[in-house]
Coordinates of C-alpha atoms (C1' of nucleotides) in Angstrom, one line a residue:
Chain A
M1 CA 56.8 36.7 150.3
L2 CA 59.7 36.4 148.0
I3 CA 61.4 33.1 147.7
I4 CA 64.9 33.4 146.5
T5 CA 65.7 30.7 144.0
R6 CA 69.0 29.9 142.4
N7 CA 67.6 31.5 139.3
I8 CA 67.0 34.8 141.0
I9 CA 70.4 34.7 142.6
Y10 CA 71.9 34.0 139.2
L11 CA 70.0 37.0 137.7
M12 CA 71.2 39.2 140.5
L13 CA 74.7 38.1 140.0
T14 CA 74.8 38.5 136.3
S15 CA 73.2 41.9 136.5
S16 CA 75.8 43.0 139.0
C17 CA 78.4 41.6 136.6
I18 CA 77.4 43.8 133.7
Q19 CA 79.7 46.6 134.6
C20 CA 82.3 44.4 136.2
S21 CA 85.9 45.2 135.2
F22 CA 86.5 41.5 134.8
G23 CA 83.5 41.3 132.5
A24 CA 85.6 40.3 129.5
F25 CA 87.1 37.6 131.6
C26 CA 84.0 35.9 132.9
L27 CA 80.8 36.9 131.3
N28 CA 81.4 34.4 128.6
K29 CA 80.2 31.1 129.9
A30 CA 83.3 29.3 128.6
Q31 CA 85.4 31.4 130.9
I32 CA 83.3 31.7 134.0
N33 CA 85.3 29.0 135.8
I34 CA 88.3 31.2 135.8
I35 CA 86.9 33.5 138.5
K36 CA 88.0 31.9 141.6
K37 CA 85.3 33.3 143.9
E38 CA 83.4 36.3 145.1
R39 CA 84.4 37.7 148.4
R40 CA 82.1 39.8 150.6
L41 CA 83.8 42.1 153.1
K42 CA 82.2 43.9 156.0
K43 CA 83.3 47.5 156.8
N44 CA 86.8 47.5 158.1
E45 CA 87.4 43.9 157.1
L46 CA 90.8 43.1 155.6
L47 CA 91.1 41.8 152.1
H48 CA 94.7 40.9 152.7
T49 CA 97.4 42.1 155.0
D50 CA 100.7 43.7 154.5
N51 CA 103.4 41.5 153.1
Q52 CA 101.0 38.7 152.1
P53 CA 102.1 37.0 148.8
F54 CA 100.5 38.3 145.7
D55 CA 98.3 35.8 143.9
H56 CA 95.1 37.5 142.8
L57 CA 93.6 40.5 141.2
Y58 CA 90.3 41.8 142.5
A59 CA 87.4 43.5 140.6
I60 CA 85.4 45.6 143.0
Q61 CA 81.7 45.0 142.4
C62 CA 80.5 47.4 144.9
G63 CA 81.9 49.3 147.9
A64 CA 85.5 50.5 148.2
L65 CA 88.9 49.6 149.4
K66 CA 91.8 51.4 150.9
T67 CA 95.4 50.2 151.1
Y68 CA 97.5 51.5 153.9
S69 CA 100.5 51.0 156.1
I70 CA 101.3 52.1 159.7
D71 CA 104.3 54.3 160.2
P72 CA 106.5 53.9 163.3
M73 CA 104.7 56.7 165.1
G74 CA 101.5 54.7 164.7
N75 CA 99.9 56.9 162.0
E76 CA 98.0 55.2 159.3
L77 CA 99.2 56.2 155.8
I78 CA 96.6 55.5 153.1
H79 CA 98.3 54.7 149.8
G80 CA 95.4 54.1 147.5
I81 CA 91.6 54.3 147.3
Y82 CA 89.9 51.8 145.0
L83 CA 86.3 52.2 144.0
K84 CA 83.4 50.3 142.5
N85 CA 84.2 48.9 139.0
E86 CA 87.9 49.3 139.4
I87 CA 90.5 46.5 139.4
Y88 CA 92.8 46.3 142.4
G89 CA 96.0 44.4 142.8
Y90 CA 98.3 45.5 139.9
D91 CA 100.7 47.3 142.2
A92 CA 101.7 44.0 143.8
I93 CA 102.9 42.4 140.6
Y94 CA 106.2 44.1 140.9
K95 CA 107.3 42.8 144.3
K96 CA 105.2 39.6 144.1
H97 CA 103.8 40.4 147.5
H98 CA 101.5 43.1 148.8
L99 CA 103.2 46.2 150.0
F100 CA 100.2 47.4 152.0
S101 CA 97.2 46.0 153.8
A102 CA 93.9 46.3 152.0
E103 CA 90.7 47.1 153.9
A104 CA 87.1 47.6 153.0
L105 CA 85.8 51.1 153.6
S106 CA 82.2 49.9 153.6
E107 CA 80.3 46.7 152.8
T108 CA 82.2 45.5 149.7
V109 CA 82.0 42.7 147.2
V110 CA 85.0 41.8 145.1
C111 CA 85.5 39.2 142.5
E112 CA 88.8 37.4 142.7
I113 CA 90.9 36.1 139.8
S114 CA 94.2 34.4 140.0
Y115 CA 97.0 36.2 138.4
S116 CA 98.1 33.1 136.5
S117 CA 94.6 32.6 135.1
F118 CA 94.6 36.3 134.2
L119 CA 97.9 36.0 132.3
E120 CA 96.7 32.8 130.6
L121 CA 93.5 34.4 129.4
L122 CA 95.3 37.5 128.3
Q123 CA 97.4 35.4 126.1
K124 CA 94.4 33.6 124.6
K125 CA 92.5 36.8 124.0
P126 CA 95.0 39.4 123.0
E127 CA 92.2 41.9 122.3
L128 CA 92.0 42.2 126.1
L129 CA 95.5 43.5 126.2
H130 CA 94.9 47.1 125.4
L131 CA 92.0 47.1 127.8
I132 CA 94.2 46.0 130.7
L133 CA 97.0 48.4 129.8
Y134 CA 94.4 51.1 129.6
R135 CA 93.2 50.3 133.1
M136 CA 96.7 50.1 134.5
S137 CA 97.5 53.4 132.8
Q138 CA 94.5 54.9 134.4
Q139 CA 95.8 53.9 137.8
L140 CA 99.2 55.5 137.0
T141 CA 97.3 58.8 136.8
F142 CA 95.5 58.3 140.2
G143 CA 96.6 60.5 143.0
A144 CA 98.6 62.9 140.9
Y145 CA 97.0 65.7 142.8
L146 CA 98.7 64.5 146.0
K147 CA 101.6 66.6 144.8
F148 CA 99.5 69.7 145.0
I149 CA 100.8 72.0 147.7
T150 CA 97.9 73.6 149.5
A151 CA 95.2 71.8 151.4
P152 CA 92.2 73.3 149.5
Q153 CA 93.9 72.3 146.2
R154 CA 94.4 68.7 147.2
L155 CA 90.9 68.4 148.7
A156 CA 89.2 70.0 145.7
A157 CA 91.1 67.7 143.4
F158 CA 90.2 64.7 145.5
I159 CA 86.5 65.4 145.4
L160 CA 86.7 65.8 141.6
D161 CA 88.7 62.6 141.3
I162 CA 86.3 60.5 143.4
S163 CA 83.3 62.1 141.7
T164 CA 84.5 61.3 138.1
R165 CA 85.3 57.8 139.2
L166 CA 81.9 57.3 140.9
L167 CA 79.4 59.3 138.9
T168 CA 77.1 57.8 136.3
E169 CA 74.5 59.5 134.1
Q170 CA 71.8 59.0 136.7
S171 CA 73.7 60.2 139.7
Q172 CA 74.5 63.7 138.3
S173 CA 77.2 65.4 140.4
R174 CA 75.8 63.8 143.6
F175 CA 77.6 60.8 145.2
L176 CA 78.3 59.0 148.4
L177 CA 81.6 59.7 149.9
P178 CA 82.6 56.2 150.9
M179 CA 85.0 57.1 153.8
T180 CA 85.5 59.1 156.9
Y181 CA 87.3 62.4 157.2
Q182 CA 90.0 60.6 159.0
D183 CA 90.5 58.4 155.9
I184 CA 90.5 61.4 153.6
G185 CA 93.0 63.1 155.8
N186 CA 95.3 60.1 155.9
Y187 CA 95.1 59.8 152.2
L188 CA 95.8 63.5 151.5
G189 CA 98.3 63.9 154.2
L190 CA 96.1 66.4 156.1
A191 CA 94.6 66.5 159.6
T192 CA 90.9 65.6 159.9
E193 CA 90.3 69.1 161.4
T194 CA 91.8 70.6 158.2
I195 CA 89.4 68.5 156.1
S196 CA 86.5 69.6 158.1
R197 CA 87.5 73.3 158.0
I198 CA 88.1 73.4 154.3
L199 CA 84.8 71.5 153.5
S200 CA 83.0 74.0 155.7
Q201 CA 84.6 76.8 153.5
F202 CA 83.5 75.0 150.4
K203 CA 79.9 74.8 151.8
K204 CA 79.9 78.4 152.9
N205 CA 81.0 79.4 149.4
R206 CA 78.2 77.3 147.9
I207 CA 80.7 75.2 146.0
I208 CA 79.3 71.9 147.4
T209 CA 76.7 70.7 149.8
I210 CA 77.0 67.8 152.2
E211 CA 74.2 65.9 153.8
R212 CA 74.9 62.7 155.6
K213 CA 77.9 61.4 153.5
Y214 CA 76.4 62.5 150.2
I215 CA 78.4 65.2 148.4
H216 CA 76.7 67.4 145.8
I217 CA 78.9 69.4 143.6
L218 CA 77.2 72.7 142.9
Q219 CA 80.0 74.5 141.0
T220 CA 82.4 72.1 139.3
Q221 CA 84.2 74.9 137.5
L222 CA 85.0 76.6 140.8
L223 CA 86.3 73.3 142.2
T224 CA 88.6 72.7 139.2
H225 CA 89.7 76.3 139.5
I226 CA 90.8 75.7 143.1
A227 CA 92.3 72.3 142.2
D228 CA 94.3 74.0 139.4
G229 CA 95.8 76.3 141.9
F230 CA 94.0 79.6 141.4
K231 CA 93.4 81.6 144.6
Chain B
M1 CA 143.7 56.9 114.8
L2 CA 140.4 55.1 115.2
I3 CA 138.3 54.6 112.1
I4 CA 134.7 54.1 113.0
T5 CA 133.3 51.4 110.8
R6 CA 129.7 50.2 110.7
N7 CA 130.9 47.2 112.7
I8 CA 132.1 49.4 115.5
I9 CA 128.9 51.4 115.5
Y10 CA 127.0 48.2 115.6
L11 CA 129.0 47.0 118.6
M12 CA 128.5 50.3 120.4
L13 CA 124.8 50.2 119.8
T14 CA 124.3 46.6 120.9
S15 CA 126.4 47.1 124.0
S16 CA 124.2 50.1 124.8
C17 CA 121.2 48.0 124.1
I18 CA 122.2 45.2 126.5
Q19 CA 120.4 46.7 129.5
C20 CA 117.7 48.3 127.4
S21 CA 114.1 47.9 128.6
F22 CA 113.1 47.2 125.1
G23 CA 115.7 44.5 124.8
A24 CA 113.2 41.8 124.4
F25 CA 111.6 43.8 121.7
C26 CA 114.6 44.6 119.5
L27 CA 117.8 42.7 120.3
N28 CA 116.5 39.9 118.2
K29 CA 117.4 40.7 114.6
A30 CA 114.0 39.7 113.3
Q31 CA 112.4 42.3 115.4
I32 CA 114.9 45.1 115.1
N33 CA 112.8 47.0 112.6
I34 CA 110.1 47.5 115.1
I35 CA 112.0 50.2 117.0
K36 CA 111.2 53.3 115.1
K37 CA 114.2 55.4 116.0
E38 CA 116.6 56.5 118.6
R39 CA 116.2 60.1 119.7
R40 CA 118.9 62.2 121.3
L41 CA 117.8 65.0 123.5
K42 CA 119.9 67.9 124.8
K43 CA 119.4 69.1 128.3
N44 CA 116.0 70.9 128.7
E45 CA 114.9 69.7 125.2
L46 CA 111.3 68.5 125.0
L47 CA 110.5 64.9 124.1
H48 CA 106.9 65.9 123.6
T49 CA 104.6 68.6 124.8
D50 CA 101.5 68.7 126.9
N51 CA 98.4 67.4 125.1
Q52 CA 100.3 65.8 122.2
P53 CA 98.7 62.6 121.0
F54 CA 100.1 59.4 122.4
D55 CA 101.7 57.1 119.9
H56 CA 105.0 55.9 121.3
L57 CA 106.6 54.4 124.3
Y58 CA 110.2 55.3 125.1
A59 CA 113.0 53.2 126.6
I60 CA 115.5 55.5 128.2
Q61 CA 119.0 54.4 127.3
C62 CA 120.8 57.1 129.3
G63 CA 120.0 60.3 130.9
A64 CA 116.7 61.1 132.5
L65 CA 113.3 62.7 131.9
K66 CA 110.8 64.7 133.9
T67 CA 107.1 65.2 133.1
Y68 CA 105.6 68.4 134.3
S69 CA 102.8 70.9 133.9
I70 CA 102.6 74.5 134.7
D71 CA 99.9 75.7 137.2
P72 CA 98.0 79.0 136.7
M73 CA 100.4 80.8 139.0
G74 CA 103.3 79.8 136.7
N75 CA 104.8 77.2 139.1
E76 CA 106.2 74.1 137.5
L77 CA 104.7 70.9 138.9
I78 CA 106.8 67.8 138.2
H79 CA 104.7 64.7 138.0
G80 CA 107.3 62.0 137.3
I81 CA 111.0 61.3 137.0
Y82 CA 112.1 58.6 134.6
L83 CA 115.6 57.3 134.7
K84 CA 118.0 55.2 132.6
N85 CA 116.8 51.7 131.8
E86 CA 113.1 52.6 132.5
I87 CA 110.2 52.8 130.1
Y88 CA 108.3 56.0 129.8
G89 CA 104.9 56.6 128.3
Y90 CA 102.5 54.1 129.9
D91 CA 100.6 56.8 131.7
A92 CA 99.3 58.3 128.4
I93 CA 97.7 55.1 127.2
Y94 CA 94.6 55.9 129.3
K95 CA 93.7 59.3 127.8
K96 CA 95.4 58.6 124.4
H97 CA 97.3 61.8 124.7
H98 CA 100.0 63.0 127.0
L99 CA 98.8 64.8 130.1
F100 CA 102.2 66.5 130.7
S101 CA 105.2 67.8 128.9
A102 CA 108.3 65.6 129.0
E103 CA 111.7 67.2 129.1
A104 CA 115.3 65.9 129.3
L105 CA 117.0 66.6 132.6
S106 CA 120.4 66.0 131.0
E107 CA 121.8 64.7 127.7
T108 CA 119.4 61.9 127.1
V109 CA 119.0 59.1 124.5
V110 CA 115.7 57.3 124.2
C111 CA 114.5 54.5 121.9
E112 CA 111.1 55.0 120.5
I113 CA 108.6 52.2 119.8
S114 CA 105.1 52.7 118.5
Y115 CA 102.4 51.6 120.8
S116 CA 100.7 49.6 118.0
S117 CA 104.0 47.7 117.3
F118 CA 104.3 47.2 121.0
L119 CA 100.9 45.7 121.3
E120 CA 101.4 43.6 118.2
L121 CA 104.7 42.1 119.5
L122 CA 103.2 41.6 122.9
Q123 CA 100.5 39.4 121.2
K124 CA 103.1 37.4 119.3
K125 CA 105.3 36.9 122.2
P126 CA 103.1 36.5 125.3
E127 CA 106.1 35.6 127.4
L128 CA 106.8 39.4 127.4
L129 CA 103.4 40.0 129.0
H130 CA 104.4 39.5 132.6
L131 CA 107.6 41.5 132.0
I132 CA 105.6 44.5 130.9
L133 CA 103.0 44.2 133.6
Y134 CA 105.9 43.9 136.0
R135 CA 107.3 47.1 134.8
M136 CA 104.0 49.0 134.8
S137 CA 103.4 47.7 138.3
Q138 CA 106.7 49.1 139.4
Q139 CA 105.7 52.5 138.1
L140 CA 102.5 52.2 140.2
T141 CA 104.7 52.1 143.3
F142 CA 106.8 55.1 142.2
G143 CA 106.4 58.3 144.2
A144 CA 104.4 56.6 147.0
Y145 CA 106.6 58.6 149.4
L146 CA 105.1 61.9 148.1
K147 CA 102.4 61.2 150.6
F148 CA 104.9 61.5 153.4
I149 CA 104.2 64.4 155.6
T150 CA 107.5 66.1 156.6
A151 CA 110.1 67.5 154.3
P152 CA 113.0 65.4 155.6
Q153 CA 110.9 62.2 155.3
R154 CA 110.1 63.0 151.6
L155 CA 113.6 63.9 150.8
A156 CA 115.2 60.9 152.5
A157 CA 112.7 58.6 150.7
F158 CA 113.5 60.4 147.4
I159 CA 117.2 59.8 147.7
L160 CA 116.7 56.2 148.5
D161 CA 114.3 55.8 145.6
I162 CA 116.6 57.4 143.1
S163 CA 119.6 55.4 144.4
T164 CA 117.9 52.0 144.1
R165 CA 116.8 52.9 140.6
L166 CA 120.2 54.1 139.6
L167 CA 122.7 52.0 141.5
T168 CA 124.5 49.0 140.0
E169 CA 127.0 46.7 141.6
Q170 CA 129.9 48.8 140.5
S171 CA 128.5 52.1 141.7
Q172 CA 128.0 51.2 145.3
S173 CA 125.9 53.8 147.0
R174 CA 127.3 56.7 145.0
F175 CA 125.3 58.1 142.1
L176 CA 124.8 61.2 140.0
L177 CA 121.8 63.2 140.9
P178 CA 120.5 64.0 137.5
M179 CA 118.6 67.2 138.4
T180 CA 118.7 70.5 140.1
Y181 CA 117.4 71.3 143.6
Q182 CA 114.7 73.3 141.8
D183 CA 113.5 70.1 140.1
I184 CA 113.7 68.1 143.3
G185 CA 111.7 70.8 145.0
N186 CA 109.1 70.9 142.3
Y187 CA 108.8 67.1 142.4
L188 CA 108.5 66.8 146.2
G189 CA 106.4 69.9 146.6
L190 CA 109.1 71.7 148.6
A191 CA 111.0 75.0 148.1
T192 CA 114.6 74.8 146.8
E193 CA 115.7 76.5 150.0
T194 CA 114.2 73.7 152.0
I195 CA 116.0 71.1 149.9
S196 CA 119.2 72.8 150.4
R197 CA 118.7 73.2 154.2
I198 CA 117.7 69.6 154.7
L199 CA 120.6 68.2 152.6
S200 CA 122.9 70.4 154.6
Q201 CA 121.5 68.7 157.7
F202 CA 122.0 65.3 156.2
K203 CA 125.6 66.2 155.4
K204 CA 126.2 67.6 158.9
N205 CA 124.9 64.4 160.4
R206 CA 127.2 62.3 158.1
I207 CA 124.3 60.6 156.5
I208 CA 125.4 61.6 153.0
T209 CA 128.1 63.5 151.3
I210 CA 127.6 65.6 148.1
E211 CA 130.3 66.7 145.7
R212 CA 129.3 68.3 142.5
K213 CA 126.1 66.5 141.8
Y214 CA 127.3 63.1 143.1
I215 CA 125.5 61.8 146.2
H216 CA 127.2 59.3 148.4
I217 CA 125.0 57.5 150.9
L218 CA 127.0 56.9 154.1
Q219 CA 124.3 55.5 156.4
T220 CA 121.5 53.9 154.4
Q221 CA 119.8 52.7 157.6
L222 CA 119.6 56.2 159.0
L223 CA 118.1 57.4 155.8
T224 CA 115.4 54.7 155.8
H225 CA 114.8 55.5 159.4
I226 CA 114.1 59.1 158.5
A227 CA 112.0 58.1 155.5
D228 CA 110.0 55.7 157.7
G229 CA 109.0 58.6 159.9
F230 CA 111.1 58.2 163.0
K231 CA 112.4 61.4 164.6
Chain C
dC1 C1' 68.3 56.8 176.2
dG2 C1' 73.0 56.6 176.7
dG3 C1' 77.4 55.9 174.7
dC4 C1' 80.7 56.2 171.2
dG5 C1' 82.7 57.4 166.9
dG6 C1' 82.9 61.0 163.8
dC7 C1' 82.6 65.9 162.9
dT8 C1' 83.2 70.9 164.3
dT9 C1' 85.3 74.9 166.2
dG10 C1' 88.8 77.7 168.8
dA11 C1' 93.5 78.9 170.4
dA12 C1' 98.4 78.1 170.3
dA13 C1' 102.7 76.1 168.3
dG14 C1' 105.6 74.7 164.6
dG15 C1' 107.2 73.7 160.1
dC16 C1' 107.9 75.3 155.7
dA17 C1' 107.4 79.1 152.2
dT18 C1' 108.7 83.5 151.0
dC19 C1' 111.7 87.3 150.5
dA20 C1' 116.2 89.0 150.3
dA21 C1' 121.1 89.0 149.9
dC22 C1' 125.0 86.6 148.9
dA23 C1' 128.2 82.7 147.3
dT24 C1' 129.5 79.5 144.0
dA25 C1' 129.4 77.1 139.8
dA26 C1' 128.6 76.8 134.9
dG27 C1' 128.3 78.6 130.5
dT28 C1' 129.5 82.3 126.8
dG29 C1' 132.0 85.1 124.0
dG30 C1' 135.9 87.8 123.1
Chain D
dC1 C1' 142.3 81.6 128.8
dC2 C1' 140.0 85.1 131.2
dA3 C1' 136.1 88.4 132.0
dC4 C1' 131.4 88.5 132.0
dT5 C1' 126.9 86.7 132.5
dT6 C1' 123.6 83.6 134.1
dA7 C1' 122.1 79.7 136.6
dT8 C1' 122.2 77.3 140.8
dG9 C1' 122.9 76.7 145.7
dT10 C1' 123.4 78.7 150.7
dT11 C1' 121.9 81.2 154.7
dG12 C1' 119.1 84.3 157.6
dA13 C1' 114.6 86.7 159.0
dT14 C1' 109.7 86.9 158.8
dG15 C1' 105.0 85.4 158.1
dC16 C1' 101.5 82.1 156.9
dC17 C1' 99.3 77.8 156.6
dT18 C1' 98.5 73.6 158.7
dT19 C1' 99.0 70.7 162.8
dT20 C1' 98.2 69.9 167.4
dC21 C1' 95.7 70.1 171.6
dA22 C1' 91.3 70.8 173.8
dA23 C1' 86.5 70.9 174.2
dG24 C1' 82.0 70.4 172.7
dC25 C1' 78.4 68.8 169.3
dC26 C1' 76.0 65.7 166.4
dG27 C1' 74.2 61.4 164.7
dC28 C1' 74.0 56.6 164.8
dC29 C1' 73.3 52.1 167.0
dG30 C1' 72.7 49.1 170.6

DNA sequence: CGGCGGCTTGAAAGGCATCAACATAAGTGG
DNA sequence: CCACTTATGTTGATGCCTTTCAAGCCGCCG
C-alpha cells in the first residue's frame, strides 16, 4: 500500500510544474511564494464569473477552460478556449474586470498568480518580458479561423488548432477533445447537428477517426486543405 | 506667406505626437532617437507583406491599416483593422514573422519602433509595462463580435466597435468609416451586398445616417440591442 | 437496468451568398 | 472643366448552406 508523504506530493507537484507556463515565475525556490495557490476545479465548475474584478492570471496545469457569456436569447457564446500549459487572464487586464465567465471543461488544475506580483517579478526579471509578450502574441492569433466562412473550414481549422496546442511528441496526431459538440458549436458559431454532420463527413472521407472523445488525424494535409478554403 | 521653419515642423510633429501610442517611448527628448522613422503610406500601399520577418511595431498616427491574407479561391480575408492611435504589430511577436500582409486603408502615417529597442526601453522603464500589457489586452478583445451569428448583429457590433475606437469628445457619435463595404464584408465574413442591405435597413429605421463615408449613430441603444442579439 | 446527457440522422425553413443589372461616386486625362 | 473610365454602392431574383425542429440512438453513471 502506498503511503503518500509530503515528499511524494512535492515530487508530484514539481513534476507537474516542469511544463508550467509560470515555470519561470515559481520553479526558482526564491520565487515560489509568489504563486498564491493552486486551484482544482471539477467539470463545469466556475473559475470566476462574468464581471468579477480582475486580480489574477492563471496557468493551466491540466484540463481546459472556456470563457463564455449568455446572450439575451439564452444562448451560450463561447469566447475562448484555454488548454493545458497555457496562461489565461490577459484579456481582462484591459477593462480591469472579467468580461466573461470562465468554466472548467473537465477536471482542471490551475495555478494562480496575482497580477501585481506578476508585474513586480516581470520588472525584476526583464528576461521574462519577451516570453510573456510572446505568449500574449500567441493568444492574439487564436481563433483567427473563426472568420472563415464555411462550416467545414472552421471545423477543420479548429481541429488543427486544438491539435497543435495539445500534441506532444508522444501523442502523435491523437488527442483528447476536451469538450462536447455543444461547446464546439457555441465556440464556432455552429449548431451541434452541423458539427456532428461534418465530423461524420470527415470520418467517411478517412480524414480523421473518433473513438470516445479521442480524435486521430489521419490526413493532416487534407484538413489544412479544407481549412485553407479549397473545395 | 507662411515660411515653414524647423520650429514649425517641430511643433507640427510634437502636436501630432501628443496622442501617439508610442508617446511614452519618444516624447522625452532623451528617447527620441529610438523611433526609427515615420512612414507615410498612400491608400492601398503595403506596410509589409505576408511572411516578412517581424522587426518593428508601428504606432498609427493617422489613417488605418488592415491585415489580410488571400485564400486559395482568391478571396481576401481581413484579419484585423487597426485605427489611429493604436499600436500594430504585436501579433507577429509569436511567430517572429508577419502572418498577414498589412495595407493602408487610406492615407496613413505610422511611427516605427524596432522591437529590440522597444524591449530595451520597457526594461529601463518598467512603469511602461502595465501600459503595454493593457494595450495588448485590449487587442485580445478586438473582434470578439465576429463570433456573433447573424449579419445584423455582427454589423451593429462592428459599427459600435469602430465608433468607440475612433470617437473623441468633439466628434460626438459621428465618424469617418475608413474603409469600403468590400473591406467590411471581408472583415465580417459577409458579402458587400449584405452590408449594403443591412445598412439600408439601419438607415430606414433611423438608427444611423450615412453621408459620404461619415456614419452618424442616432440610437446607440438600439444598435447595442441588435448587437446583443435581440430581435 | 434505467435514466439522462450527448450524439446522430432526416425533413423543412430561413438567412445569406451569388449572379446580374444598374446607379452613383471617384479618379484620370485631355 | 468636362468626358471618359473605373471603383463602389444599390437593388432584385434565385439557389445553397446551415439552422431549426423532431425523433431515435448510444454510452455513461448511478
